[in-house]
């Protein structure tokens, strides 16, 4: 009897169907010589400080450096303490029972670092010694699973992957637990969380927000001319900008009197815009955020459902290429799309035998190849699932298409000694852009007009000025991050480094992995460090406060976490000793703990306020609530309302005046932002009062 362990029940059922395993038991399936069970995500994880009999949030306990680390079953928080998750307890017993009655194990958890870690932690926690093999697949189609079982790999082939995952888990524990507790102790109030990925990500968001807020907008004026040549209208803009409107007006009059502009240079350049690569998870999340306004986490959840329904390949991929042996499957995928009404027109433009092979590169395929559709035609999908599937399907058709060929024109004109530029782009061959029939927003040059024809002009020509005007403009700050921008910043973290040598070393190493970036953003949102404001991501006051405290520390640096990602890769490849790396992390943990414990953090000034209910006891104001000191009275009010944390000033106004100032960026359950006053009613509950007197 062989045991098979999958990561989820749905995957276990797919494997069972292929292997003709039909008998359903409590927590596993059996038959035909197999017992198939499943994990429920991370059933086993690293033990908490309390499991080592070390009290949390005590200065004397820090730094906490377990030697060795212990494993514990998954725990859930009840009140102020953690208790074993009964679902995890039950499933671990079932897995142990299955392992005990089988001679060997086939590992079918997700084929990646996290999937490997999930199995190995269970295997070690149960003290199992049975031999195991690895099922390594990128798709849940019957064909992929069958081929995977024919090519089972020895478990030891993935020791490097497991070691990298284990070291990452332990290093994150050391830095996250100790840094978070040290900062919380220094602050004296509230619980703060730091981490080697979340803190640099927060820093990127805060830095961009401050650049935007502190930007000094300046007005300037520019002159625009309009011309007509060979019945074609086009514009030119002055190279100069004027900060004084009167100067620009005087020059405008002078140019108007001249009435014509001389062509001093004509430049043409042919640009070949390559077809895009396949999506990896981060690329899919960015496009889904820009075009569909989906969060990164939502896109991942949708893609995972599509994968489990066998419509796409493994979504948590970090590669945008496919290996040579997968290329032979591509024509069949295109044929499948031709049978789908939505993709019939776009797929018919491709010529079989003449597909673009840019996506084929064995050397650039990591654990999994780029995102592909499967040969299964979608059915019974939700609107959001359809939208994400369409992105992936159209992306495949674009990658197989020819380059988009553009002709770029630049004309330089002069009037007196003032220079004007006219830029335009003419599409010679739509290529991959014909798949959707548009020039996408990502590729347009905003300074160039898209023209179907361009006037035939040459150096020395005089062009009549048919119209001229002054345009008032202003300098623009760096745009606030959208969620897609945050993902890009994480993915291209090395580009933000000032040190060019360091930038060169880690230019292809981002912070986090495609599989974890969405969860990092969600973690920052849940901890009230950042918030969504319409389509943008901005820091909260709490997030900015943490940023100011740690922005000069190594834990907030992109450099450190990118170096870690590089180290994990080297450990996986056997090029770096895991123990050596972990010893360095332990030294750094001691250093950052001392630094954070020594911070002098000014305490939030909290005034003395009397309880509005009993009118005799003082209110306690902490990070989450303000409440009566007297347990019998027990009046309480949460500080966070509709996504906004009430400031101490808001609380004072509410208690003393019965109404806060106007609070902006409140968020309804439907996700819409609004502004309102918060009013304390006679029954001591709160309600909204809208400035335009709309009904609550």
Short mmCIF file of C-alpha atoms in Angstrom, two decimals, residues 110-387:
data_model
loop_
_atom_site.label_atom_id
_atom_site.label_comp_id
_atom_site.label_asym_id
_atom_site.label_seq_id
_atom_site.Cartn_x
_atom_site.Cartn_y
_atom_site.Cartn_z
CA UNK A 110 2.09 21.92 -4.46
CA UNK A 111 5.34 21.70 -6.39
CA UNK A 112 7.29 24.59 -4.87
CA UNK A 113 9.15 25.75 -1.77
CA UNK A 114 6.03 26.19 0.37
CA UNK A 115 4.47 22.92 -0.75
CA UNK A 116 7.67 21.06 0.06
CA UNK A 117 7.87 22.71 3.48
CA UNK A 118 4.25 21.81 4.28
CA UNK A 119 4.98 18.11 3.72
CA UNK A 120 8.40 18.01 5.40
CA UNK A 121 7.15 19.74 8.55
CA UNK A 122 4.32 17.18 8.82
CA UNK A 123 6.76 14.34 8.10
CA UNK A 124 9.22 15.55 10.80
CA UNK A 125 6.51 16.40 13.35
CA UNK A 126 5.04 12.90 13.07
CA UNK A 127 8.57 11.46 13.32
CA UNK A 128 7.89 9.47 10.16
CA UNK A 129 10.76 7.49 8.60
CA UNK A 130 8.97 5.96 5.60
CA UNK A 131 10.68 6.52 2.21
CA UNK A 132 9.01 9.07 -0.06
CA UNK A 133 8.95 10.10 -3.71
CA UNK A 134 7.88 13.39 -5.29
CA UNK A 135 5.06 14.05 -7.77
CA UNK A 136 6.13 17.23 -9.57
CA UNK A 137 3.43 18.67 -11.86
CA UNK A 138 2.44 22.08 -13.18
CA UNK A 139 -1.13 21.23 -14.12
CA UNK A 140 -4.00 19.19 -12.69
CA UNK A 141 -5.17 17.84 -16.03
CA UNK A 142 -5.44 14.07 -16.31
CA UNK A 143 -2.56 14.00 -18.80
CA UNK A 144 -0.23 16.03 -16.54
CA UNK A 145 -1.00 13.93 -13.46
CA UNK A 146 -0.54 10.66 -15.40
CA UNK A 147 2.81 11.82 -16.80
CA UNK A 148 3.86 12.95 -13.33
CA UNK A 149 3.21 9.48 -11.87
CA UNK A 150 5.29 7.96 -14.65
CA UNK A 151 8.19 10.28 -13.73
CA UNK A 152 8.14 10.21 -9.90
CA UNK A 153 11.36 11.66 -8.50
CA UNK A 154 13.33 10.60 -5.41
CA UNK A 155 12.46 12.70 -2.35
CA UNK A 156 16.13 13.51 -1.73
CA UNK A 157 16.22 15.42 -5.04
CA UNK A 158 14.23 18.14 -3.25
CA UNK A 159 16.31 18.37 -0.08
CA UNK A 160 17.71 21.71 -1.27
CA UNK A 161 14.23 23.09 -1.81
CA UNK A 162 13.19 21.98 1.67
CA UNK A 163 16.33 23.36 3.31
CA UNK A 164 15.77 26.76 1.64
CA UNK A 165 12.15 26.78 2.84
CA UNK A 166 13.13 25.72 6.36
CA UNK A 167 15.88 28.36 6.64
CA UNK A 168 13.52 31.05 5.32
CA UNK A 169 10.92 30.05 7.90
CA UNK A 170 13.41 30.09 10.78
CA UNK A 171 15.08 33.34 9.69
CA UNK A 172 11.72 35.08 9.35
CA UNK A 173 10.74 33.78 12.81
CA UNK A 174 13.94 35.09 14.42
CA UNK A 175 13.76 38.57 12.94
CA UNK A 176 9.97 38.94 12.97
CA UNK A 177 9.35 37.75 16.56
CA UNK A 178 12.27 39.60 18.14
CA UNK A 179 12.00 42.86 16.18
CA UNK A 180 8.22 43.06 16.70
CA UNK A 181 8.45 42.44 20.45
CA UNK A 182 11.40 44.82 20.88
CA UNK A 183 9.61 47.69 19.12
CA UNK A 184 6.39 47.00 21.05
CA UNK A 185 8.31 47.11 24.36
CA UNK A 186 10.02 50.38 23.40
CA UNK A 187 6.75 51.99 22.39
CA UNK A 188 5.17 51.13 25.73
CA UNK A 189 1.69 50.90 24.19
CA UNK A 190 0.20 48.84 21.40
CA UNK A 191 1.57 45.84 19.51
CA UNK A 192 3.81 46.50 16.53
CA UNK A 193 4.84 44.00 13.88
CA UNK A 194 8.04 44.03 11.84
CA UNK A 195 9.29 41.55 9.27
CA UNK A 196 12.04 41.21 6.70
CA UNK A 197 9.56 41.50 3.76
CA UNK A 198 6.63 43.50 5.17
CA UNK A 199 8.81 46.28 6.63
CA UNK A 200 10.75 47.09 3.40
CA UNK A 201 7.44 46.96 1.52
CA UNK A 202 5.92 49.41 4.00
CA UNK A 203 9.00 51.60 3.57
CA UNK A 204 8.55 51.71 -0.22
CA UNK A 205 4.91 52.78 0.20
CA UNK A 206 5.69 55.40 2.88
CA UNK A 207 8.60 56.85 0.93
CA UNK A 208 6.49 57.29 -2.20
CA UNK A 209 3.63 58.80 -0.14
CA UNK A 210 5.96 61.35 1.50
CA UNK A 211 7.52 62.27 -1.86
CA UNK A 212 4.02 62.87 -3.19
CA UNK A 213 2.88 64.88 -0.15
CA UNK A 214 6.03 67.00 0.07
CA UNK A 215 6.22 67.76 -3.64
CA UNK A 216 6.16 71.46 -4.37
CA UNK A 217 3.89 71.94 -7.40
CA UNK A 218 5.04 74.71 -9.73
CA UNK A 219 3.11 76.25 -12.59
CA UNK A 220 4.71 76.84 -15.96
CA UNK A 221 3.56 77.82 -19.44
CA UNK A 222 4.26 76.21 -22.78
CA UNK A 223 3.39 77.31 -26.31
CA UNK A 224 1.69 74.92 -28.71
CA UNK A 225 1.49 75.42 -32.48
CA UNK A 226 -0.84 73.74 -34.96
CA UNK A 227 0.13 73.02 -38.56
CA UNK A 228 -1.41 71.51 -41.69
CA UNK A 229 0.58 69.83 -44.44
CA UNK A 230 -0.80 67.71 -47.28
CA UNK A 231 -4.24 67.83 -45.60
CA UNK A 232 -2.81 66.31 -42.42
CA UNK A 233 -3.09 68.25 -39.14
CA UNK A 234 -0.45 67.94 -36.43
CA UNK A 235 0.89 69.85 -33.42
CA UNK A 236 4.25 70.97 -32.06
CA UNK A 237 5.20 72.03 -28.53
CA UNK A 238 7.86 74.47 -27.39
CA UNK A 239 11.03 72.95 -25.94
CA UNK A 240 11.18 75.85 -23.50
CA UNK A 241 8.94 76.28 -20.47
CA UNK A 242 8.26 79.68 -18.96
CA UNK A 243 7.58 80.23 -15.27
CA UNK A 244 6.28 83.74 -16.03
CA UNK A 245 3.08 83.89 -18.05
CA UNK A 246 3.76 87.43 -19.30
CA UNK A 247 7.05 86.34 -20.88
CA UNK A 248 5.26 83.51 -22.66
CA UNK A 249 2.55 85.90 -23.91
CA UNK A 250 5.14 88.27 -25.37
CA UNK A 251 6.90 85.40 -27.17
CA UNK A 252 3.51 84.14 -28.42
CA UNK A 253 2.83 87.52 -30.04
CA UNK A 254 6.25 87.51 -31.69
CA UNK A 255 5.69 83.98 -33.07
CA UNK A 256 2.18 84.95 -34.22
CA UNK A 257 3.57 87.86 -36.22
CA UNK A 258 6.08 85.52 -37.91
CA UNK A 259 3.23 83.14 -38.87
CA UNK A 260 5.44 80.24 -39.97
CA UNK A 261 7.96 77.73 -38.61
CA UNK A 262 11.06 76.36 -40.33
CA UNK A 263 11.76 72.59 -40.30
CA UNK A 264 15.36 72.23 -39.07
CA UNK A 265 15.48 68.46 -38.58
CA UNK A 266 13.39 65.37 -39.39
CA UNK A 267 14.13 62.08 -37.62
CA UNK A 268 12.46 58.74 -38.30
CA UNK A 269 13.08 55.54 -36.40
CA UNK A 270 11.63 52.07 -36.77
CA UNK A 271 10.79 50.45 -33.44
CA UNK A 272 10.13 46.76 -33.07
CA UNK A 273 8.10 46.14 -29.91
CA UNK A 274 8.52 42.47 -28.90
CA UNK A 275 5.54 40.34 -28.04
CA UNK A 276 5.06 40.07 -24.26
CA UNK A 277 6.19 37.06 -22.27
CA UNK A 278 3.81 34.69 -20.52
CA UNK A 279 2.40 35.79 -17.18
CA UNK A 280 4.03 34.73 -13.97
CA UNK A 281 1.86 35.27 -10.90
CA UNK A 282 3.09 38.82 -10.22
CA UNK A 283 2.58 39.89 -13.85
CA UNK A 284 -0.97 38.48 -13.81
CA UNK A 285 -1.72 40.29 -10.53
CA UNK A 286 -0.45 43.60 -11.91
CA UNK A 287 -2.53 43.39 -15.09
CA UNK A 288 -5.63 42.25 -13.16
CA UNK A 289 -5.23 45.20 -10.78
CA UNK A 290 -4.81 47.75 -13.59
CA UNK A 291 -7.54 46.46 -15.88
CA UNK A 292 -10.00 44.79 -13.53
CA UNK A 293 -9.24 46.57 -10.21
CA UNK A 294 -8.72 43.18 -8.52
CA UNK A 295 -6.44 43.07 -5.48
CA UNK A 296 -3.37 40.85 -5.69
CA UNK A 297 -4.85 38.50 -3.11
CA UNK A 298 -8.16 38.27 -4.97
CA UNK A 299 -6.37 37.49 -8.25
CA UNK A 300 -4.37 34.71 -6.58
CA UNK A 301 -7.53 33.17 -5.11
CA UNK A 302 -9.27 33.26 -8.50
CA UNK A 303 -6.24 31.79 -10.29
CA UNK A 304 -6.02 29.02 -7.68
CA UNK A 305 -9.68 28.12 -8.31
CA UNK A 306 -9.06 28.02 -12.07
CA UNK A 307 -6.08 25.73 -11.45
CA UNK A 308 -8.08 23.39 -9.24
CA UNK A 309 -10.80 23.29 -11.92
CA UNK A 310 -8.05 22.30 -14.41
CA UNK A 311 -8.47 25.34 -16.69
CA UNK A 312 -4.95 26.80 -16.16
CA UNK A 313 -1.53 25.57 -15.09
CA UNK A 314 0.05 26.11 -11.66
CA UNK A 315 -0.47 29.82 -10.81
CA UNK A 316 2.21 30.39 -8.15
CA UNK A 317 4.97 30.46 -10.73
CA UNK A 318 7.88 32.89 -10.86
CA UNK A 319 8.81 32.15 -14.49
CA UNK A 320 7.53 33.69 -17.71
CA UNK A 321 8.97 31.04 -20.03
CA UNK A 322 8.30 27.42 -21.00
CA UNK A 323 10.82 24.62 -21.64
CA UNK A 324 11.35 23.18 -25.10
CA UNK A 325 9.39 20.00 -24.30
CA UNK A 326 6.21 22.01 -23.53
CA UNK A 327 6.39 23.89 -26.85
CA UNK A 328 4.91 20.92 -28.72
CA UNK A 329 1.70 21.31 -26.66
CA UNK A 330 1.13 24.95 -27.67
CA UNK A 331 -0.57 24.35 -31.09
CA UNK A 332 -3.23 22.21 -29.42
CA UNK A 333 -3.95 25.00 -26.89
CA UNK A 334 -4.44 27.45 -29.77
CA UNK A 335 -6.80 24.99 -31.49
CA UNK A 336 -8.83 24.81 -28.28
CA UNK A 337 -9.14 28.61 -28.23
CA UNK A 338 -10.38 28.56 -31.83
CA UNK A 339 -13.33 26.52 -30.61
CA UNK A 340 -14.14 29.23 -28.08
CA UNK A 341 -16.23 32.07 -29.53
CA UNK A 342 -14.44 34.75 -27.51
CA UNK A 343 -10.98 33.84 -28.87
CA UNK A 344 -11.89 32.63 -32.37
CA UNK A 345 -11.04 35.87 -34.18
CA UNK A 346 -7.78 36.54 -32.30
CA UNK A 347 -6.51 32.94 -32.56
CA UNK A 348 -7.31 32.75 -36.28
CA UNK A 349 -4.69 35.46 -36.91
CA UNK A 350 -1.92 33.06 -35.87
CA UNK A 351 -0.31 30.91 -38.55
CA UNK A 352 0.43 27.35 -37.45
CA UNK A 353 4.08 26.50 -37.97
CA UNK A 354 5.02 30.17 -37.66
CA UNK A 355 4.48 30.91 -33.96
CA UNK A 356 6.81 33.30 -32.15
CA UNK A 357 9.13 31.13 -29.94
CA UNK A 358 10.31 33.96 -27.67
CA UNK A 359 8.74 32.26 -24.62
CA UNK A 360 10.85 29.09 -25.02
CA UNK A 361 13.91 29.16 -22.76
CA UNK A 362 14.86 26.13 -20.64
CA UNK A 363 17.42 28.15 -18.66
CA UNK A 364 14.81 30.64 -17.44
CA UNK A 365 12.20 28.13 -16.27
CA UNK A 366 12.22 27.90 -12.47
CA UNK A 367 10.13 25.44 -10.40
CA UNK A 368 7.24 25.94 -12.84
CA UNK A 369 6.86 27.34 -16.33
CA UNK A 370 4.87 30.47 -17.21
CA UNK A 371 1.10 30.53 -16.87
CA UNK A 372 -0.76 28.66 -19.60
CA UNK A 373 -4.33 27.64 -20.22
CA UNK A 374 -5.00 23.91 -20.45
CA UNK A 375 -6.85 22.03 -23.16
CA UNK A 376 -10.04 22.05 -21.10
CA UNK A 377 -12.61 24.55 -22.37
CA UNK A 378 -13.95 26.70 -19.50
CA UNK A 379 -17.50 26.17 -18.30
CA UNK A 380 -19.60 27.30 -15.33
CA UNK A 381 -17.20 30.07 -14.34
CA UNK A 382 -18.08 33.17 -12.35
CA UNK A 383 -17.68 36.58 -14.00
CA UNK A 384 -14.40 37.18 -12.17
CA UNK A 385 -13.05 33.74 -13.03
CA UNK A 386 -13.93 34.36 -16.69
CA UNK A 387 -12.15 37.72 -16.58
#
